[in-house]
GROMACS .gro file of C-alpha atoms in nm:
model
  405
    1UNK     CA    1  12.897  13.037  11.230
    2UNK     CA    2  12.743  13.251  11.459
    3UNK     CA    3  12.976  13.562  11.377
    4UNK     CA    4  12.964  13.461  11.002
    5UNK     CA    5  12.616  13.494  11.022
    6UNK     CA    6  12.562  13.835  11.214
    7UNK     CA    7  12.864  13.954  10.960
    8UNK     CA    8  12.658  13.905  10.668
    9UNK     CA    9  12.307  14.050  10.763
   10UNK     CA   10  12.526  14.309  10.928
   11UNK     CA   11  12.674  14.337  10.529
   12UNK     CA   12  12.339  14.370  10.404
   13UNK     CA   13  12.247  14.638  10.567
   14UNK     CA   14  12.540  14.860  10.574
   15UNK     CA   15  12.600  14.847  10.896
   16UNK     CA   16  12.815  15.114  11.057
   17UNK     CA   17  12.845  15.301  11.339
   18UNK     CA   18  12.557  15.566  11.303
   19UNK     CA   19  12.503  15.818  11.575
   20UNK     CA   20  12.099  15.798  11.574
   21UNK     CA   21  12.096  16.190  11.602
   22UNK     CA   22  12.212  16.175  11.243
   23UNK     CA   23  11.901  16.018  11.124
   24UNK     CA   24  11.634  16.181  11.283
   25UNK     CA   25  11.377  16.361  11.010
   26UNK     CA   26  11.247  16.658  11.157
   27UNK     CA   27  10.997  16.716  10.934
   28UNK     CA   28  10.869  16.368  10.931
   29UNK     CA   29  10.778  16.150  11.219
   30UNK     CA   30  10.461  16.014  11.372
   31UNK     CA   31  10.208  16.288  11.524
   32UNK     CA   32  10.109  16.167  11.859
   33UNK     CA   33   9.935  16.461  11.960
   34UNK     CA   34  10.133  16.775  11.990
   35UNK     CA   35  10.422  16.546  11.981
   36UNK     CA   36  10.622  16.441  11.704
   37UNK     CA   37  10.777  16.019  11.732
   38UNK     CA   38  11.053  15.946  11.545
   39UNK     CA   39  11.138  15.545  11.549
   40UNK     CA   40  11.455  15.433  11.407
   41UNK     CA   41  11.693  15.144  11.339
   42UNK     CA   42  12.067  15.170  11.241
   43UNK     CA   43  12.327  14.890  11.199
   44UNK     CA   44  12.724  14.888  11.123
   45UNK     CA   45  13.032  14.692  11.077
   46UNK     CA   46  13.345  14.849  11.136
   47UNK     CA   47  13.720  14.715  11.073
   48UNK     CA   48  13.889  14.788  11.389
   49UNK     CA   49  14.288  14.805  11.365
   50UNK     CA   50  14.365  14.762  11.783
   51UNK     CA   51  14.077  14.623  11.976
   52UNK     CA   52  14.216  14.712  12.303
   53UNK     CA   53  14.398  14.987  12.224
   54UNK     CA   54  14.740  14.865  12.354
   55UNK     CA   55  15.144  14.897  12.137
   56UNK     CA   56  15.073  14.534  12.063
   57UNK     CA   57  14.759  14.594  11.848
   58UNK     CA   58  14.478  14.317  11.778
   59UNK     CA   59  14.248  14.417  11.507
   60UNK     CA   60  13.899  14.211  11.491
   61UNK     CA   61  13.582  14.306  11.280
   62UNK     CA   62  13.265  14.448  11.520
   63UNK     CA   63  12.885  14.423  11.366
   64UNK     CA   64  12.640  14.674  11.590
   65UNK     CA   65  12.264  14.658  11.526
   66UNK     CA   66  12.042  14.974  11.700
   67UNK     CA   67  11.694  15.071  11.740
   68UNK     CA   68  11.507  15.366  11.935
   69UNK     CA   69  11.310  15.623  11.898
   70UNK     CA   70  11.284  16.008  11.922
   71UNK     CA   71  11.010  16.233  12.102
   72UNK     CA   72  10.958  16.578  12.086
   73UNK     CA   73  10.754  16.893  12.080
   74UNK     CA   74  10.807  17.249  11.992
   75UNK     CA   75  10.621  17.575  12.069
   76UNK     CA   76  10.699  17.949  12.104
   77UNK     CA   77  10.721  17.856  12.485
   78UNK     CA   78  10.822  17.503  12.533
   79UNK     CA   79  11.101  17.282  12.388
   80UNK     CA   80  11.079  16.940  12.515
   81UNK     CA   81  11.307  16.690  12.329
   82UNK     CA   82  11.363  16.316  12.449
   83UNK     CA   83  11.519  16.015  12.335
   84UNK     CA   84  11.611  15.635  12.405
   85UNK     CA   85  11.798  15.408  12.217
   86UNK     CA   86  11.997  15.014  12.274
   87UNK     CA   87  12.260  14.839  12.053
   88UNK     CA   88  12.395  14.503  12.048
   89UNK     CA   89  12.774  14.485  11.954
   90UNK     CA   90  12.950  14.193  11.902
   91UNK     CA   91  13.285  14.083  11.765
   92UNK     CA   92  13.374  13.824  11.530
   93UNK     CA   93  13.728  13.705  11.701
   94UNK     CA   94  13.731  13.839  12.052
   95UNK     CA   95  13.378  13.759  12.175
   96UNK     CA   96  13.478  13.910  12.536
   97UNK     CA   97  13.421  14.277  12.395
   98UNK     CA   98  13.049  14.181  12.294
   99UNK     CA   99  12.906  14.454  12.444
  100UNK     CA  100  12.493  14.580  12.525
  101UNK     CA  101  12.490  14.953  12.506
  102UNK     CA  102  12.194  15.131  12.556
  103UNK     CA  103  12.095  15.566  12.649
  104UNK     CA  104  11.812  15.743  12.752
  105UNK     CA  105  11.797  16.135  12.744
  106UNK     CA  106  11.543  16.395  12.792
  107UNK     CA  107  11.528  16.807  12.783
  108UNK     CA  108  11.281  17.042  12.901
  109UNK     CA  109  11.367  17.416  12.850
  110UNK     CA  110  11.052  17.678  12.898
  111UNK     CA  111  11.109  18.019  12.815
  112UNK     CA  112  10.955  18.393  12.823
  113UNK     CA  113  11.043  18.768  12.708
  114UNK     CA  114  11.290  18.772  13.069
  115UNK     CA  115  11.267  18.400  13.200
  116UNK     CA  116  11.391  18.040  13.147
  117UNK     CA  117  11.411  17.710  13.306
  118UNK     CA  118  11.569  17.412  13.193
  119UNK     CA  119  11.569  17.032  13.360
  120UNK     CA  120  11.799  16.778  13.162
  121UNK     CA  121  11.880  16.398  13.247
  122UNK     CA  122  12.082  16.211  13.010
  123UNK     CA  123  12.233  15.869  13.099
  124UNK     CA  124  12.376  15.557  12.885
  125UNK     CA  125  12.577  15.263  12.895
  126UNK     CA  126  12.864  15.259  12.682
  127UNK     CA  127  13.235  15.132  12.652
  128UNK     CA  128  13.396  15.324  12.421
  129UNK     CA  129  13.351  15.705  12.283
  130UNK     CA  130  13.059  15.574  12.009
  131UNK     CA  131  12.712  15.764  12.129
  132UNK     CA  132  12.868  15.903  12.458
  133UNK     CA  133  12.765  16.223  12.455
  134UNK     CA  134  12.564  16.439  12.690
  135UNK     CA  135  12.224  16.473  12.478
  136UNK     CA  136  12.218  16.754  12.279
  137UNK     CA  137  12.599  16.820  12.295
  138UNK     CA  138  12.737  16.757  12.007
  139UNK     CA  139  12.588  17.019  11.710
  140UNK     CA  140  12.409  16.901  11.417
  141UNK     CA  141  12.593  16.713  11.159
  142UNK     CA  142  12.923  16.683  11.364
  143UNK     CA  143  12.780  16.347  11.606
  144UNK     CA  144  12.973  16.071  11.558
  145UNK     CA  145  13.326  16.214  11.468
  146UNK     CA  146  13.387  16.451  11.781
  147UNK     CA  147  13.246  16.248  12.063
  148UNK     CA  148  13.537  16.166  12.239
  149UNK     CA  149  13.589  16.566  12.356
  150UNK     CA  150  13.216  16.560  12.517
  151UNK     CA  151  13.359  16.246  12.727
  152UNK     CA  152  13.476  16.310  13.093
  153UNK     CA  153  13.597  15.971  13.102
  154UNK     CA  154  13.908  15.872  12.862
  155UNK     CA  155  13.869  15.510  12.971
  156UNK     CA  156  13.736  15.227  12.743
  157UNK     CA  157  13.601  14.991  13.053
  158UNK     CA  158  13.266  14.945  13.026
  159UNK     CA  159  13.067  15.232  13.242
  160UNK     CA  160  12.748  15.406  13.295
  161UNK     CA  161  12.752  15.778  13.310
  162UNK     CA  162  12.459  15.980  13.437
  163UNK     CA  163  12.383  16.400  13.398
  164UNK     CA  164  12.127  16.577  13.567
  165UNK     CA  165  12.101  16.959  13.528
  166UNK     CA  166  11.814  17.200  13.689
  167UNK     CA  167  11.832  17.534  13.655
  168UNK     CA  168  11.744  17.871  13.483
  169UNK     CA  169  11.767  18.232  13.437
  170UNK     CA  170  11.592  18.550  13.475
  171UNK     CA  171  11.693  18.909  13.227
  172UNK     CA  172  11.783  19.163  13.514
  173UNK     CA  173  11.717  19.481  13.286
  174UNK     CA  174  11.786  19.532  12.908
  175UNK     CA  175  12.176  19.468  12.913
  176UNK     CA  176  12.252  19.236  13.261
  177UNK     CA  177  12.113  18.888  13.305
  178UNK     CA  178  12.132  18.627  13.587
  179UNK     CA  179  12.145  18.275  13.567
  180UNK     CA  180  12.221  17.972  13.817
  181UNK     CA  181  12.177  17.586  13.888
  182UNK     CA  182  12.260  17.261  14.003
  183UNK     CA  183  12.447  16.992  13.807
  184UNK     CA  184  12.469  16.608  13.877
  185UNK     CA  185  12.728  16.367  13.764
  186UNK     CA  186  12.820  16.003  13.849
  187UNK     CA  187  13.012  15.742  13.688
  188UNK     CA  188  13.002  15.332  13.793
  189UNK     CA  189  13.265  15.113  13.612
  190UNK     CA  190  13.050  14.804  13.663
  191UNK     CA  191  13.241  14.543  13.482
  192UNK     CA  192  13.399  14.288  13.741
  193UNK     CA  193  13.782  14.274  13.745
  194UNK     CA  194  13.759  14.667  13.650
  195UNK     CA  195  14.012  14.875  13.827
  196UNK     CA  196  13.862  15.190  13.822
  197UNK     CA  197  13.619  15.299  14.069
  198UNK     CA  198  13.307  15.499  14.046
  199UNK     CA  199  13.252  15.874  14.178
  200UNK     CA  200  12.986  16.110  14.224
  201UNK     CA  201  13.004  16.542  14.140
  202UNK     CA  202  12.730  16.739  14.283
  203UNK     CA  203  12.743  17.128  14.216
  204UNK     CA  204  12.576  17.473  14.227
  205UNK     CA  205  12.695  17.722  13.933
  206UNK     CA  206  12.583  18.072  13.897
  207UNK     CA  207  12.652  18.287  13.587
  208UNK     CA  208  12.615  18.732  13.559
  209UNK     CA  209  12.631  18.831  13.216
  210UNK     CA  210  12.616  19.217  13.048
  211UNK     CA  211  12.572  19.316  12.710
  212UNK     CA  212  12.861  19.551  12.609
  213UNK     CA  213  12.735  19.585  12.249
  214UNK     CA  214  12.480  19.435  12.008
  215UNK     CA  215  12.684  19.112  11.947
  216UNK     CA  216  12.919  19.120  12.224
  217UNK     CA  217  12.834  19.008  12.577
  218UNK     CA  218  13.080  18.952  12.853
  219UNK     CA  219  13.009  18.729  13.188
  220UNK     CA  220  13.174  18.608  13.487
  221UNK     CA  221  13.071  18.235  13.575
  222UNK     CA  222  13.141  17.997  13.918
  223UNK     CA  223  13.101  17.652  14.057
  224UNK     CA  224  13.125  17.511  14.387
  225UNK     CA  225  13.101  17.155  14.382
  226UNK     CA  226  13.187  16.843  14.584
  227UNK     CA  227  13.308  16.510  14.454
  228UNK     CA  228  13.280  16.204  14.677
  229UNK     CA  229  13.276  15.785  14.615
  230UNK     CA  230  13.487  15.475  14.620
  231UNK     CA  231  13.712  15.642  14.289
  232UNK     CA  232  13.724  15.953  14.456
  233UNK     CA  233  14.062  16.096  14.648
  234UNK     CA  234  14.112  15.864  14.907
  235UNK     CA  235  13.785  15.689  14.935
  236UNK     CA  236  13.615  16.039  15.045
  237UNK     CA  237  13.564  16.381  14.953
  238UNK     CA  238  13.693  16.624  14.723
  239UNK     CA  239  13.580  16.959  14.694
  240UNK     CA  240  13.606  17.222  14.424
  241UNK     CA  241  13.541  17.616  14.346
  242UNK     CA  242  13.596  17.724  13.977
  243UNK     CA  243  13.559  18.070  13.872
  244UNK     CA  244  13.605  18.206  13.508
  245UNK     CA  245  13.565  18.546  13.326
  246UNK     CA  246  13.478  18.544  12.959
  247UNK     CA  247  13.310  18.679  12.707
  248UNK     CA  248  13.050  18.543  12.412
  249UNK     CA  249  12.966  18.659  12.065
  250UNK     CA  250  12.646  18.686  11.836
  251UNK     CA  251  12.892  18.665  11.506
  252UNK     CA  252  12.589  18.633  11.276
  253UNK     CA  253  12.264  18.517  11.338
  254UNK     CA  254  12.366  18.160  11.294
  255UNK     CA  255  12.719  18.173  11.455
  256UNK     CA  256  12.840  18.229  11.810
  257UNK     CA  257  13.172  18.177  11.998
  258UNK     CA  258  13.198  18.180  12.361
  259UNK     CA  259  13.515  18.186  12.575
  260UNK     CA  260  13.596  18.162  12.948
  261UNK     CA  261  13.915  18.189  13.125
  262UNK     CA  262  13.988  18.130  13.481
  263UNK     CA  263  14.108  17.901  13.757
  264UNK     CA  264  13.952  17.613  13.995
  265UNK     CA  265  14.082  17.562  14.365
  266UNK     CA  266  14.072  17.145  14.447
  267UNK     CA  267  14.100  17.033  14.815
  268UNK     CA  268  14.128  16.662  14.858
  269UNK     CA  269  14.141  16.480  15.271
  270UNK     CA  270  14.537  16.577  15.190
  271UNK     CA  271  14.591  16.786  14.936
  272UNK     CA  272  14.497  17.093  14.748
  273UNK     CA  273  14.567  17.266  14.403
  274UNK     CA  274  14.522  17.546  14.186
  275UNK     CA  275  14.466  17.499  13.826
  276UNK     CA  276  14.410  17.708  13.524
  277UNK     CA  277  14.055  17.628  13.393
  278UNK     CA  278  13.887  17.753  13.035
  279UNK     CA  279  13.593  17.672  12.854
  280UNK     CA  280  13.547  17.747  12.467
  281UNK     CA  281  13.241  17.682  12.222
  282UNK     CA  282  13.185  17.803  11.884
  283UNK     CA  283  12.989  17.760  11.519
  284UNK     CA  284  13.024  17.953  11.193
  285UNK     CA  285  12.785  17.889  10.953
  286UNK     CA  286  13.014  18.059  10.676
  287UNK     CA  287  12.795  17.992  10.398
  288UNK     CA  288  12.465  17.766  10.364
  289UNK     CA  289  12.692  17.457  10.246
  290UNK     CA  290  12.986  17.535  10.517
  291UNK     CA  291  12.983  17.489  10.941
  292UNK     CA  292  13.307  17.510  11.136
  293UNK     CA  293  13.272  17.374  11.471
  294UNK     CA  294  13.480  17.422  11.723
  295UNK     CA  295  13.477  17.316  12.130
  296UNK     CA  296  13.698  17.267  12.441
  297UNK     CA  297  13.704  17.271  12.786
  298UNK     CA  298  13.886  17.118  13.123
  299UNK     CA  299  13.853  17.039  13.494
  300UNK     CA  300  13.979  16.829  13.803
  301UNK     CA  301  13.808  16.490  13.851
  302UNK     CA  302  13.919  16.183  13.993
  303UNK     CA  303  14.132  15.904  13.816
  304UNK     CA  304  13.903  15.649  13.936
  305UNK     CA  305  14.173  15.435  14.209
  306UNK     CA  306  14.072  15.600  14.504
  307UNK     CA  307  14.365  15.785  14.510
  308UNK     CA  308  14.444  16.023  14.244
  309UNK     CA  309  14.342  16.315  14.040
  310UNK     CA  310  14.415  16.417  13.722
  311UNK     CA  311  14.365  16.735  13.473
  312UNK     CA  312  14.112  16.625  13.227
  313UNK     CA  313  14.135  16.868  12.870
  314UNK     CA  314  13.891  16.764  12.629
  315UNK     CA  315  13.919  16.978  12.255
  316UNK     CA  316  13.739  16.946  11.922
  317UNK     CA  317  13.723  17.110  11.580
  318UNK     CA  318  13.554  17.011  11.250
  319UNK     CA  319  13.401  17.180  10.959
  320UNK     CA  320  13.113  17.026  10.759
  321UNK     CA  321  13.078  17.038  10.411
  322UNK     CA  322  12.737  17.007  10.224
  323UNK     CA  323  12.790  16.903   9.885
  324UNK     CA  324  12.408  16.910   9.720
  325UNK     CA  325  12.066  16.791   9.885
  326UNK     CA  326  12.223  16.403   9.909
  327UNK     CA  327  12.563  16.422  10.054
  328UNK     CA  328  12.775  16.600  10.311
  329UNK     CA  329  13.142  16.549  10.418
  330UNK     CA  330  13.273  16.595  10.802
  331UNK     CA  331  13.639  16.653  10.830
  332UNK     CA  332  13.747  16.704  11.210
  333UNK     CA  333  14.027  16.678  11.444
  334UNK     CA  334  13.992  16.579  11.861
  335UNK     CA  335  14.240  16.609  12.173
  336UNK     CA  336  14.163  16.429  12.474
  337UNK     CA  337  14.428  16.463  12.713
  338UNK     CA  338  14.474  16.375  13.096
  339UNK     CA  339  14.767  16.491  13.313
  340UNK     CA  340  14.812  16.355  13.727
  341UNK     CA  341  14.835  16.649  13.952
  342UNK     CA  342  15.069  16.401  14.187
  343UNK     CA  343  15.379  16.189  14.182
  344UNK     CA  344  15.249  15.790  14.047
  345UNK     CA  345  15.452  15.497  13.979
  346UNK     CA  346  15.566  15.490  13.670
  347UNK     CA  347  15.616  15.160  13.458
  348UNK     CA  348  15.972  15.214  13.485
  349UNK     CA  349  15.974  15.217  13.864
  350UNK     CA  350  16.017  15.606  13.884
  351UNK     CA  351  15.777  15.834  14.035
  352UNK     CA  352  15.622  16.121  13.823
  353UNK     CA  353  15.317  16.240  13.677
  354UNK     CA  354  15.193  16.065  13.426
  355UNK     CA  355  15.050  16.198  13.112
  356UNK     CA  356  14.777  16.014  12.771
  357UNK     CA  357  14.742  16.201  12.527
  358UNK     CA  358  14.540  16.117  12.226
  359UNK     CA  359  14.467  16.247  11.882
  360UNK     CA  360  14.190  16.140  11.706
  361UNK     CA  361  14.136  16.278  11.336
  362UNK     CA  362  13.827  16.211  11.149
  363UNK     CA  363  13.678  16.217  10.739
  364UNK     CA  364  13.315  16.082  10.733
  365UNK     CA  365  13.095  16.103  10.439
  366UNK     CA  366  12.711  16.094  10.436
  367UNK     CA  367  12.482  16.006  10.191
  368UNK     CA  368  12.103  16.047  10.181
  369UNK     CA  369  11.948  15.862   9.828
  370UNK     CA  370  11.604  15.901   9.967
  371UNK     CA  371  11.413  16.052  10.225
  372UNK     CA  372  11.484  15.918  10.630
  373UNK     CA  373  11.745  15.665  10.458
  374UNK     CA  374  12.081  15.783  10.557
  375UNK     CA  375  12.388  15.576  10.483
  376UNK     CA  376  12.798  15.660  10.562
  377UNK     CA  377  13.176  15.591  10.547
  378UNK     CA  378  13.350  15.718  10.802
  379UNK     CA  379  13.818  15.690  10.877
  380UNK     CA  380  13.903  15.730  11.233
  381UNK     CA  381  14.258  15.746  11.312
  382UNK     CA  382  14.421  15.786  11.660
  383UNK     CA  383  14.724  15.858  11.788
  384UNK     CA  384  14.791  15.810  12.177
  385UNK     CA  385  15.101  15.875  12.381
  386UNK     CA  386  15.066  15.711  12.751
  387UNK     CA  387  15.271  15.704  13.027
  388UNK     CA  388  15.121  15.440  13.196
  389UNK     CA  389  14.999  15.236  12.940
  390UNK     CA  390  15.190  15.283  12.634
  391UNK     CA  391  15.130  15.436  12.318
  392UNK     CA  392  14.917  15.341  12.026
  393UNK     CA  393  14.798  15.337  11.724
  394UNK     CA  394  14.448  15.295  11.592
  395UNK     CA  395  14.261  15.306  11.243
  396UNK     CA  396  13.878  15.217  11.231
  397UNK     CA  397  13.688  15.203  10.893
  398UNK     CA  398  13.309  15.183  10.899
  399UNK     CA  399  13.007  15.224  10.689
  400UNK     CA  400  12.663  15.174  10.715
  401UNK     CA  401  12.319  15.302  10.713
  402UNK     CA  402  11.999  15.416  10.939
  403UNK     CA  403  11.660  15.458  10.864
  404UNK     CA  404  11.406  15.689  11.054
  405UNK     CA  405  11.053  15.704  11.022
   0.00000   0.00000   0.00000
C-alpha cells in the first residue's frame, strides 16, 4: 500500500525525473540582498525497462520526489552561483534500490580587464547518471539527457563523488594569456557488499594560450597529477602527466568549439602506459530557436578493485529545439565507453582486456504553461555491450513536472 500510495501522489504531480537546473527562473526568485534565492520542488515517475541493467532485464516503476534551492549573485566583477538539492527515490517492486540522493555545489569566479580566479566545490550522492554532473557542466537546456558523458564513473553502485577546483589566470599582453590550478577528485562506493573501491586524484594543470586571429586562439595545456586509495593500482599510487595541443574558436558571439589533442604518460607500483588523450567542447546557437551541443573527452583512472586501470571516453551531442515561448524539444545521442589497459579474466576463463560500451540516445520534450511551472516527457534508450558483464538493453519513459519560485 505503501508503493500504491507514493505512486499516486507521485501521479498527481507529474512526477519525472527533472534536473532542478531546468527549472530555475532567472528572472524571478527571492531578493535576499544582492542575492537572488531560488527554492524549488520537482517530482517524477519513470517506467524503467531493466532495473539493474543486466541481459536478464527486470523492469519496476520508480517515484522520486526533490526539493532545494538556488543562490546566486551577479555583477560586472563577481559571479557567485550555488546550489543544494535531496531526493527520495523509491521503487514499487524492488524496494532494495530505494535510494536518498542528495548534491551540494558552489562557484565563485572574480574577474578584471587581465585577471581571473575561480574556486568550485561540487559534491552529491547519487547511484545512477540522473543529476551527476559537475555543477555547471552540462549547458543550458541539455541537463538531464547528456549526463552520463560528464560522469567519470560508468558504475551504477551507489557513490559519492566530490570536485574541488582553485585556480585562475592572468592576460600576458594583448594576444598570449596564462592560466593554471589545482583540481581535486575522490570517489567512495559506500554501499556494503560493493566491490568497487574508492580513490582519490589530486593535480596541478597549467594552460598558455595565443590569439592567432580575432576568433581563433590556439593553446597548449598539461597536468601532472597523482592518484592514490584502496581502488587505486594496487592499493597505492598512480601517477600521471597529460599534455595536449589544441586550438579554440569564437564562431559567433554565442558559439565556441574547443579542441585538444595529445597524450598522457600513467605509471602505476608496476606498470606504465602511454595513451592518446583529447578533449572537445562546443555550442552553436544557429538560430534563436536552434543549439547544437556537442562534448567529449578521456583519461586513465582506476577501475575501482585495487588492481586495474582502464581508458575512460566519455562523448555527447544534442541539439535543442525551441518551438514557441512554451515548449522546447532535446534530441541527443551519448557514448560512454571504458577499455582495461591490462590482461583480466574474462567470463569465459580467457585473459584479455575487457571492453562496456554503451549508447544512450535521448528525445525529451518540455513544456512551460505558466511561469516557474515546468513539466516534461522524456525516452531514454541504451544500448550496452560488456565484456564482463554482459550486454543490455534499456528503455526508460518519464514525465513530470517542477516548480521554482
Amino acid at each position: 500500500m505503501k508503493r500504491l500510495g507514493l505512486l499516486r501522489i507521485s501521479i498527481s504531480v507529474w512526477a519525472s525525473a527533472l534536473c532542478a537546473i531546468n527549472i530555475w527562473a532567472e528572472e524571478d526568485g527571492i531578493k535576499l540582498g544582492g542575492m537572488q534565492f531560488h527554492p524549488f520542488v520537482s517530482g517524477e515517475i519513470t517506467q524503467d525497462s531493466n532495473v539493474f541493467q543486466t541481459p536478464d532485464a527486470e523492469s519496476d516503476v520508480y517515484a522520486e520526489a526533490s526539493v532545494g534551492a538556488r543562490l546566486k549573485r551577479d555583477t560586472d566583477s563577481i559571479h557567485f552561483d550555488s546550489s543544494a538539492w535531496y531526493s527520495r527515490r523509491e521503487y514499487c517492486e524492488y524496494t532494495a534500490k530505494d535510494a536518498n540522493r542528495w548534491g551540494l555545489a558552489g562557484v565563485l569566479r572574480s574577474e578584471s580587464d587581465k585577471t581571473f580566479g575561480v574556486l568550485l566545490f561540487d559534491g552529491r550522492q547519487v547511484d545512477d547518471y540522473d543529476l551527476a554532473p559537475v555543477f555547471g557542466s552540462v549547458p543550458s537546456g541539455f541537463a538531464g539527457t547528456v549526463d552520463a558523458a560528464f560522469d567519470r564513473t560508468s558504475s551504477s553502485d551507489p557513490r559519492r563523488i566530490f570536485n574541488a577546483l582553485a585556480g585562475g589566470g592572468y592576460k600576458l599582453g594583448d594576444k598570449v594569456s596564462v592560466m593554471g590550478g589545482y583540481k581535486f577528485y575522490a570517489v567512495n562506493y559506500y554501499e556494503p557488499g560493493s566491490s568497487l573501491e574508492g580513490w582519490i586524484e589530486n593535480a596541478l594543470g597549467v594552460e598558455v594560450s595565443s590569439e592567432m586571429t580575432d576568433k581563433a586562439v590556439v593553446f597548449m595545456n598539461g597536468q601532472f597529477g597523482a592518484q592514490s586509495g584502496d581502488g587505486a593500482p594496487y592499493g597505492k599510487e598512480a601517477d600521471l602527466l597529460t599534455l595536449r595541443l589544441g586550438i579554440k574558436n569564437n564562431l559567433t558571439d554565442k558559439s565556441t568549439l574547443r579542441l585538444a589533442l595529445g597524450a598522457t604518460h600513467y605509471v602505476t607500483d608496476k606498470e606504465n602506459y602511454f595513451e592518446p588523450s583529447f578533449e572537445l567542447s562546443g555550442l552553436w546557437n544557429s538560430t534563436e530557436r536552434l543549439t547544437v551541443f556537442v562534448f567529449g573527452r578521456n583519461e586513465v583512472q582506476p577501475v575501482g578493485d585495487g588492481v586495474d586501470v582502464q581508458m575512460t571516453a566519455r562523448a555527447s551531442t544534442g541539439v535543442n529545439f525551441v518551438l514557441n515561448r512554451a515548449i522546447s524539444m532535446v534530441l541527443s545521442g551519448s557514448l560512454v565507453n571504458d577499455r582495461y589497459l591490462d590482461d583480466t579474466l574474462l567470463p569465459d576463463g580467457s585473459y584479455g582486456k575487457p571492453v562496456g560500451t554503451t549508447l544512450i540516445g535521448t528525445y525529451r520534450i518540455n513544456v512551460t504553461p505558466v511561469k516557474r511551472l515546468d513539466l516534461f516527457g522524456q525516452i531514454e534508450a541504451t544500448d550496452a555491450k560488456q565484456d564482463l558483464a554482459g550486454d543490455y538493453t534499456r528503455l526508460r519513459l518519464s514525465a513530470g513536472l517542477g516548480y521554482a519560485f
